[in-house]
C-alpha positions as MATLAB code, in Angstrom:
seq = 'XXXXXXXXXXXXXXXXXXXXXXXXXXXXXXXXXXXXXXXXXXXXXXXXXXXXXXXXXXXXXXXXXXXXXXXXXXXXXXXXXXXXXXXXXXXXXXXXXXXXXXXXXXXXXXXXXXXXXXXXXXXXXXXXXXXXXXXXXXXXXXXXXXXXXXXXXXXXXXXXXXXXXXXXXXXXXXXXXXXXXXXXXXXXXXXXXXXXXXXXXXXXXXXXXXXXXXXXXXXXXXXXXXXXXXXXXXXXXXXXXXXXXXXXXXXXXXXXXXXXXXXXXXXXXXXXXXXXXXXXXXXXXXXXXXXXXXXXXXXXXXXXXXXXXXXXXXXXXXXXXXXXXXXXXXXXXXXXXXXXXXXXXXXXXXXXXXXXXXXXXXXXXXXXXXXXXXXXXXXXXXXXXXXXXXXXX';
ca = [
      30.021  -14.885  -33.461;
      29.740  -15.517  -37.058;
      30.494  -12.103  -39.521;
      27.154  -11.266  -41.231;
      27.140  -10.293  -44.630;
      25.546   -7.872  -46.646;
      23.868  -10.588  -48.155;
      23.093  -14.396  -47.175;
      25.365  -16.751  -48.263;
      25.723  -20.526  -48.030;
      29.017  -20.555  -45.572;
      26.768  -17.965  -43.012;
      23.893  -19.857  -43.522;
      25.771  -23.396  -42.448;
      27.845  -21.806  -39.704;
      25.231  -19.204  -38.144;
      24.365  -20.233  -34.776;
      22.905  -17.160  -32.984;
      19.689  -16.995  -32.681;
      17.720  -14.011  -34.638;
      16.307  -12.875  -38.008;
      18.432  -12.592  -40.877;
      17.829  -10.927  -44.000;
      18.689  -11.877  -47.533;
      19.523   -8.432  -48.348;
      18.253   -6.167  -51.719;
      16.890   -8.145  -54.151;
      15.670  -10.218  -51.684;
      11.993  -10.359  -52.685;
      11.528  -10.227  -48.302;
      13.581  -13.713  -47.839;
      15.125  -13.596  -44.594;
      16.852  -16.600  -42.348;
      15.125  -17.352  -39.163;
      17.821  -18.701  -36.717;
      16.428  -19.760  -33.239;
      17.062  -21.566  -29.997;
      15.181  -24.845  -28.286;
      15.457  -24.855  -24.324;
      17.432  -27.904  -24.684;
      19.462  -25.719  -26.671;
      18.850  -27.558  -29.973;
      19.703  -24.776  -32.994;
      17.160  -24.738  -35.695;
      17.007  -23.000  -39.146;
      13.816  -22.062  -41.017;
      12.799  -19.460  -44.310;
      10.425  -17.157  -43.792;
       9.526  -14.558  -46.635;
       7.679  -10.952  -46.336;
       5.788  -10.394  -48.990;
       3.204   -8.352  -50.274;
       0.092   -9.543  -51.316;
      -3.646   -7.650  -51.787;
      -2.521   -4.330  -50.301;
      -0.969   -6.197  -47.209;
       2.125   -7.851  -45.884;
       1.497  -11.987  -45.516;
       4.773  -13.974  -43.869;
       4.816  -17.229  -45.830;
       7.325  -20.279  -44.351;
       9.324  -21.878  -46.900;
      10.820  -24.641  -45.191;
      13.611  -25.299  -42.926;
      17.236  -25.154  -43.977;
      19.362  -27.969  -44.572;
      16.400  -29.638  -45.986;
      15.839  -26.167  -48.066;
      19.196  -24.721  -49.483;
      19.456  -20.772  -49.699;
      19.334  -21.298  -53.471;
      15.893  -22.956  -53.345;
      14.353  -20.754  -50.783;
      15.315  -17.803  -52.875;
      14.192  -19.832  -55.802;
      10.886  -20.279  -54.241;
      11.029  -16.320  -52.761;
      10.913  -15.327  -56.543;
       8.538  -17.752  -57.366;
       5.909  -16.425  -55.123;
       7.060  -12.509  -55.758;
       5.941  -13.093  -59.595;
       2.662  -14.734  -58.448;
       1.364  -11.876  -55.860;
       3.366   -9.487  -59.005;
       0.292  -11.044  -61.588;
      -2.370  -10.531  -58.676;
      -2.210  -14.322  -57.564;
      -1.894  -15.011  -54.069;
       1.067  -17.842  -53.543;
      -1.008  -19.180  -50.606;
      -3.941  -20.250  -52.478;
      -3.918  -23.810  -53.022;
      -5.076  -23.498  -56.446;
      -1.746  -21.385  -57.445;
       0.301  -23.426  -55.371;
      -0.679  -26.775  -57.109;
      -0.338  -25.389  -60.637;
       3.393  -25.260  -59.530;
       3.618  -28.339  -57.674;
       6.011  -30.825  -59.309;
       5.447  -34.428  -60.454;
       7.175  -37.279  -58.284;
       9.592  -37.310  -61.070;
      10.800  -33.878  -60.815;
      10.796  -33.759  -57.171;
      13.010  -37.102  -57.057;
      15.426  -35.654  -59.282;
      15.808  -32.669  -57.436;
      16.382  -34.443  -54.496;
      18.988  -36.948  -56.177;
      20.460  -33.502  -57.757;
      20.596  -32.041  -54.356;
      22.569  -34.606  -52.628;
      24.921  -36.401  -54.837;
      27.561  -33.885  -54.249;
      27.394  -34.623  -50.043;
      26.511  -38.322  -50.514;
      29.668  -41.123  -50.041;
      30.352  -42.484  -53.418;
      27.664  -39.756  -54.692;
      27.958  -40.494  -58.411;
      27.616  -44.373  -58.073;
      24.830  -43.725  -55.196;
      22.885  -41.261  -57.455;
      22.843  -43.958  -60.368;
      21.463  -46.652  -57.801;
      18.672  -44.214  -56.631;
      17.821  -43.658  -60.723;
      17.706  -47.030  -61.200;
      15.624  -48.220  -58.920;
      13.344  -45.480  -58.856;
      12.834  -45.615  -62.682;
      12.432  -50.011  -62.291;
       9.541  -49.872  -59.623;
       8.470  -46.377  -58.937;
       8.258  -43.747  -62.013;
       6.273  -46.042  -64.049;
       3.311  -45.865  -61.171;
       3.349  -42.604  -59.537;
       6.530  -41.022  -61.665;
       3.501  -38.256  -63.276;
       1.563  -37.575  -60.206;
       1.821  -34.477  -58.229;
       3.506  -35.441  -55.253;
       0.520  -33.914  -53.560;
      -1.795  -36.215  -54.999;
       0.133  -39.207  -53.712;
      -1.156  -41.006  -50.598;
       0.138  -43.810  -48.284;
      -1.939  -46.431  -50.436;
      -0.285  -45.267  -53.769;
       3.172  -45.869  -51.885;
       1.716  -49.168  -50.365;
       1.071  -50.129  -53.680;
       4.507  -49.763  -55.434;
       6.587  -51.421  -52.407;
       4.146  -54.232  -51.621;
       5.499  -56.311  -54.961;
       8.915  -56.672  -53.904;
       8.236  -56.428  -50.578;
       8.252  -60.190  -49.746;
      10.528  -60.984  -51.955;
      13.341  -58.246  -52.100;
      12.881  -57.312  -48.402;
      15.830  -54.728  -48.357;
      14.943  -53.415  -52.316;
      11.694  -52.689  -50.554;
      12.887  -51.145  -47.421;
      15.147  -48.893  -49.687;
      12.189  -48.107  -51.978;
      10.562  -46.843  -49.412;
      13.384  -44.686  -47.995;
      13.874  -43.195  -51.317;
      10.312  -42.578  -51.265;
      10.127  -40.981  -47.890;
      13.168  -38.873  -48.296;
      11.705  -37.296  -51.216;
       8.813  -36.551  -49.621;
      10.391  -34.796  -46.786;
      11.706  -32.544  -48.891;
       7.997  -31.781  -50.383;
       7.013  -31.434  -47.078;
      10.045  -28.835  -46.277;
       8.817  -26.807  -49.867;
       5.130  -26.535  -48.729;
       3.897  -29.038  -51.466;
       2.383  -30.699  -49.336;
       1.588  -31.009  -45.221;
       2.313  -34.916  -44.514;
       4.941  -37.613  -45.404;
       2.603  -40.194  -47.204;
       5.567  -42.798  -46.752;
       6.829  -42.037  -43.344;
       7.298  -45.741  -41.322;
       5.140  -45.402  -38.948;
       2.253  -44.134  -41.242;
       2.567  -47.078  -43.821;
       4.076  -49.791  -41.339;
       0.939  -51.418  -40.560;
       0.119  -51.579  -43.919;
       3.460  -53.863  -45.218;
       3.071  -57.453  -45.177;
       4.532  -58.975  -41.743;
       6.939  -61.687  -43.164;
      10.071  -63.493  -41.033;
      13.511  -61.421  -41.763;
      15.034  -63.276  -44.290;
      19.016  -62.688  -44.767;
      20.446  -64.186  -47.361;
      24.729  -64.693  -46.647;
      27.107  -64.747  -49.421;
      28.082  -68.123  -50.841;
      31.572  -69.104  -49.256;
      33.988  -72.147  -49.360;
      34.414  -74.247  -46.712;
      38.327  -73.012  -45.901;
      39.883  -77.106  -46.629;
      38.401  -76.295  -50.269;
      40.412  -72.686  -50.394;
      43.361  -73.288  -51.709;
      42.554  -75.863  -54.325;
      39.849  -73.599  -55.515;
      42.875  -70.443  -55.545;
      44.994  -73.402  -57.502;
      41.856  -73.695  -60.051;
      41.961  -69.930  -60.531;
      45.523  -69.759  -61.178;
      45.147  -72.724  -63.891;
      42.107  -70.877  -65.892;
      42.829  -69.195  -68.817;
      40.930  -65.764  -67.385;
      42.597  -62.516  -67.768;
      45.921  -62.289  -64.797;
      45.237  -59.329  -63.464;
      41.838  -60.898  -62.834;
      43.464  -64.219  -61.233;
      46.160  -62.044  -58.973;
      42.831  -60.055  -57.520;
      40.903  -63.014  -56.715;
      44.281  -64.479  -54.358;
      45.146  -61.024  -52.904;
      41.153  -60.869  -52.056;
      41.707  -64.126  -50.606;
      45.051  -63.527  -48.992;
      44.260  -60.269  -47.580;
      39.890  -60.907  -46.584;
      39.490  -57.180  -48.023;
      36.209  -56.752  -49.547;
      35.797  -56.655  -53.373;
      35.461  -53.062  -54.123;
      38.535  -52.072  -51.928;
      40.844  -54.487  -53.750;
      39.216  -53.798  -57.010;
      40.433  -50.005  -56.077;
      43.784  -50.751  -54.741;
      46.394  -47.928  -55.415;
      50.041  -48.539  -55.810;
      50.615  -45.138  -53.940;
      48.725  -47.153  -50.960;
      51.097  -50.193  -50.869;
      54.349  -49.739  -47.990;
      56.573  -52.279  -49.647;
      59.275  -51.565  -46.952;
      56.703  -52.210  -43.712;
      54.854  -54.933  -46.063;
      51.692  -52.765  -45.503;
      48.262  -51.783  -47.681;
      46.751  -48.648  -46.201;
      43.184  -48.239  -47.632;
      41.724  -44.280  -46.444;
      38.455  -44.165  -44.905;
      37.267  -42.984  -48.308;
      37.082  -46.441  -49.725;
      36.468  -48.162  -47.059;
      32.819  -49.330  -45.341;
      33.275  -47.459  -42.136;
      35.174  -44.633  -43.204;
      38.152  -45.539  -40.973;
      41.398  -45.790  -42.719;
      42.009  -49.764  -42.362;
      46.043  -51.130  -42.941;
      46.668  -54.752  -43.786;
      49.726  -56.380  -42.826;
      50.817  -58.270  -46.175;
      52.080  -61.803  -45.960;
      54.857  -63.061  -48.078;
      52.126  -64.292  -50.550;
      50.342  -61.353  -50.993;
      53.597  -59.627  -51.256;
      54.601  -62.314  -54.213;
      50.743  -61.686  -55.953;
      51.658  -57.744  -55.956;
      55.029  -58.238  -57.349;
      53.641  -59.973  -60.698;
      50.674  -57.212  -60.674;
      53.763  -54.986  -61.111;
      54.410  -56.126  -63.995;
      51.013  -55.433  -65.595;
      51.299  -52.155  -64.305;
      49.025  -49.263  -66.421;
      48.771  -45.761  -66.279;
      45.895  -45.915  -63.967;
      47.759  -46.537  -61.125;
      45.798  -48.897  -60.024;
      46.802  -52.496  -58.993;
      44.449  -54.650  -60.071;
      43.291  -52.701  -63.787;
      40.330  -54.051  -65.811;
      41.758  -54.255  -69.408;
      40.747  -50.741  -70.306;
      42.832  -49.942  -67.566;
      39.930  -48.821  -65.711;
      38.399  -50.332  -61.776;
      37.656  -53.714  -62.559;
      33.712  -54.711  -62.585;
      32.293  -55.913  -59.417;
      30.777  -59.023  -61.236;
      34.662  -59.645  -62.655;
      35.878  -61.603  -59.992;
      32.654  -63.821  -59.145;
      32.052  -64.978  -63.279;
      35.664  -66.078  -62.801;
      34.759  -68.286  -60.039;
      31.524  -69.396  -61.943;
      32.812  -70.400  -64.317;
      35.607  -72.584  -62.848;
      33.038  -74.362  -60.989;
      33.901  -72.628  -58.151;
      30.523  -72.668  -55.838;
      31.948  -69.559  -53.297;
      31.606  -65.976  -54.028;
      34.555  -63.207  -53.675;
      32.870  -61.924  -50.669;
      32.315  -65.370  -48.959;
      36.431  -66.107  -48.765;
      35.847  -63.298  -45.691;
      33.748  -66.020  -44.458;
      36.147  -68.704  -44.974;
      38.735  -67.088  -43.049;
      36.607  -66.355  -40.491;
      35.746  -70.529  -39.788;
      39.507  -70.929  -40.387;
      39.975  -68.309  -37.704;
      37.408  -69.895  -35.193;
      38.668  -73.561  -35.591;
      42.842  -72.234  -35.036;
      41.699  -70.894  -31.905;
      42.759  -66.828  -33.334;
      40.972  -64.561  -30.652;
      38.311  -63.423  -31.956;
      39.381  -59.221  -31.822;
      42.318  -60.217  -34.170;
      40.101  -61.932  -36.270;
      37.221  -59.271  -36.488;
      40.228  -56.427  -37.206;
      41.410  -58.632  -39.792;
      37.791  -57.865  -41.452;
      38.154  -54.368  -40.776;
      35.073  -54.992  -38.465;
      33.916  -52.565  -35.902;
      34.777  -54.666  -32.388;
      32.821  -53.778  -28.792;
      31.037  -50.870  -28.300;
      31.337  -47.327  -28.230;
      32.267  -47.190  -24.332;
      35.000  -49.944  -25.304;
      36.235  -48.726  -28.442;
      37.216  -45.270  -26.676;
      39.415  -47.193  -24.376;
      40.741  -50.070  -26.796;
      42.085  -47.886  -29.898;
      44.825  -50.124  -30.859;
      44.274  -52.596  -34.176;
      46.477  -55.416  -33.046;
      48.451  -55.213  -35.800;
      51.297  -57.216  -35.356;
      49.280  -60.013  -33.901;
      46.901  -59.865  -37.130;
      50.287  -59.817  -39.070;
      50.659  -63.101  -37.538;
      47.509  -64.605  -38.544;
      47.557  -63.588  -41.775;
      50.769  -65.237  -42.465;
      49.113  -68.544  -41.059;
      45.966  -68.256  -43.295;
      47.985  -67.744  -46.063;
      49.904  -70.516  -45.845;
      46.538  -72.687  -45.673;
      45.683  -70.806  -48.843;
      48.516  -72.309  -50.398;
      48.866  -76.123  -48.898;
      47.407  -77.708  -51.797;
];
């Protein structure tokens, strides 16, 4: 059973799992942690504060925890103390909406709340500012998120709806998430953007997915042999032919690490951190790539990493494919994964080797608890063959 202490703190609050009532201790202002038990034996956490208002004890619900941190629920405890404090009473609707925050606010709380726990939290906090602040703020950025309703949200996806299918599907997410969490803070009682409220309301249009550009794999190595002839920065050129020679995916060789290069087993081990799936993926190097990494040696920065931009920084993602652009090079960095995959097909390499070549997930679940290997040696093979058609030119 999990120590209680005197007072509530985040690491109880996370780990608790018996069920019961759980004060915040002095100072409180009657917050407690309500801890209870479904008969499918589902935990769930909710706030609950005692407080007194008119001469009698009210219990007001403040929203259930992880949604609601301890800090915001004793935030909100306080908030409501000073209100029945002044002779207000914090259920009234009128006091409640003259402290209800704009869609603005409430986004950036949200966005504030989560980019430590998000993957990639700083880059994924930017993305939700960005688009937010292109198609959302400027239409319903002032309202009162309880003023919103499922035609004001209708109304800022349907423009890109059509046409930027999965901008739209993520504008609505962003949309719904923060919602939730108004929901969870008592701003409001429904989720104005929840899928199955606004669905209906979406225009129905085919699924549209657009691939990346790739090379048919004949035109791969004279296109590598163009690279190596432009007059575009080397450590630039050496990325594009290790991306190439190795099918890794821009942003993990654009963050390659010396410390992750085995020169003695000829092996780059990228952690789960960096990689799509969060699995640690190895890639057994071919003499090539092992020749590309010896000249990036010699361009080596502080940085420690292998494939610097010229600040000595992680190269841009756009980088690579302006190279190719402007070498009349009609592929894209991500579409030589493509290329090796029809080289793959057409040389007859079984298609698991392949697919764990792309660090893609293979079977499922009931057959990836039995098959754990990564067929390493025999992907060590193939990737020795496709680099030599990388290089007949």
């Amino acid at each position: 059973m999990t120590e209680r202490p005197k007072r509530l703190n985040a690491t109880f609050v996370r780990a608790v799992a018996e069920p019961g009532r759980f004060t915040d201790g002095r100072g409180s202002f009657g917050l407690s942690l309500h801890v209870q038990r479904s008969m499918s034996g589902r935990i769930t956490k909710s706030w609950v504060q005692r407080i007194r208002v008119g001469g009698r004890f009210r219990y007001i619900g403040l929203g259930s925890y992880p949604v609601v941190s301890l800090a915001e629920a004793r935030e909100a405890a306080f908030t409501n103390a000073r209100d029945a404090r002044s002779g207000a009473d914090p259920l009234d609707s009128r006091v409640r909406t003259a402290r209800t925050p704009t869609f603005c606010d409430a986004a950036e709380r949200v966005i504030d709340m989560n980019a430590k726990s998000w993957k990639n939290g700083t880059r994924t906090a930017q993305i939700w500012r960005a688009r937010l602040q292109a198609h959302v703020y400027p239409a319903i950025g002032s309202f009162r998120v309880n003023e919103i309703t499922s035609a004001h949200v209708v109304g800022v996806i349907t423009p890109v709806w059509t046409t930027r299918r999965e901008t739209g599907r993520r504008l609505r997410q962003y949309i719904a998430t923060v919602m939730s969490w108004c929901v969870a803070q008592g701003y409001r009682e429904d989720n104005p953007a929840a899928a199955d409220v606004i669905g209906a309301a979406l225009p129905k249009a085919g699924r549209t997915v657009t691939h990346q550009r790739a090379l048919p794999w004949r035109d791969v190595a004279h296109s590598l042999a163009k690279v190596r002839d432009s007059d575009a920065a080397e450590t630039t050129k050496l990325a594009i032919e290790y991306l190439t020679l190795t099918v890794c995916r821009s942003v993990e060789v654009r963050g390659a690490r010396w410390s992750e290069v085995d020169w003695g087993s000829a092996t780059w081990t990228i952690p789960g951190s960096r990689m799509k799936q969060g699995r640690e993926h190895r890639v057994p190097l071919s003499p090539q790539a092992l020749d590309i990494l010896q000249q990036a040696r010699k361009l080596e920065g502080p940085s420690g990493l292998v494939f610097p931009s010229v600040t000595d920084k992680v190269m841009s993602d756009s980088t690579m494919s302006k190279l190719l652009r402007e070498n009349g090079i009609e592929g894209t960095p991500h579409g030589m994964r493509a290329s090796f995959k029809v080289w793959a097909d057409e040389h007859d390499v079984d298609h698991r080797v392949s697919e764990f070549c792309l660090s893609h997930v293979v079977g499922d679940e009931s057959v990836r608890a039995y098959a754990r290997g990564d067929l390493f040696e025999q992907r060590r093979t193939a990737m020795e063959q496709w680099a030599e058609a990388c290089r007949a030119c």
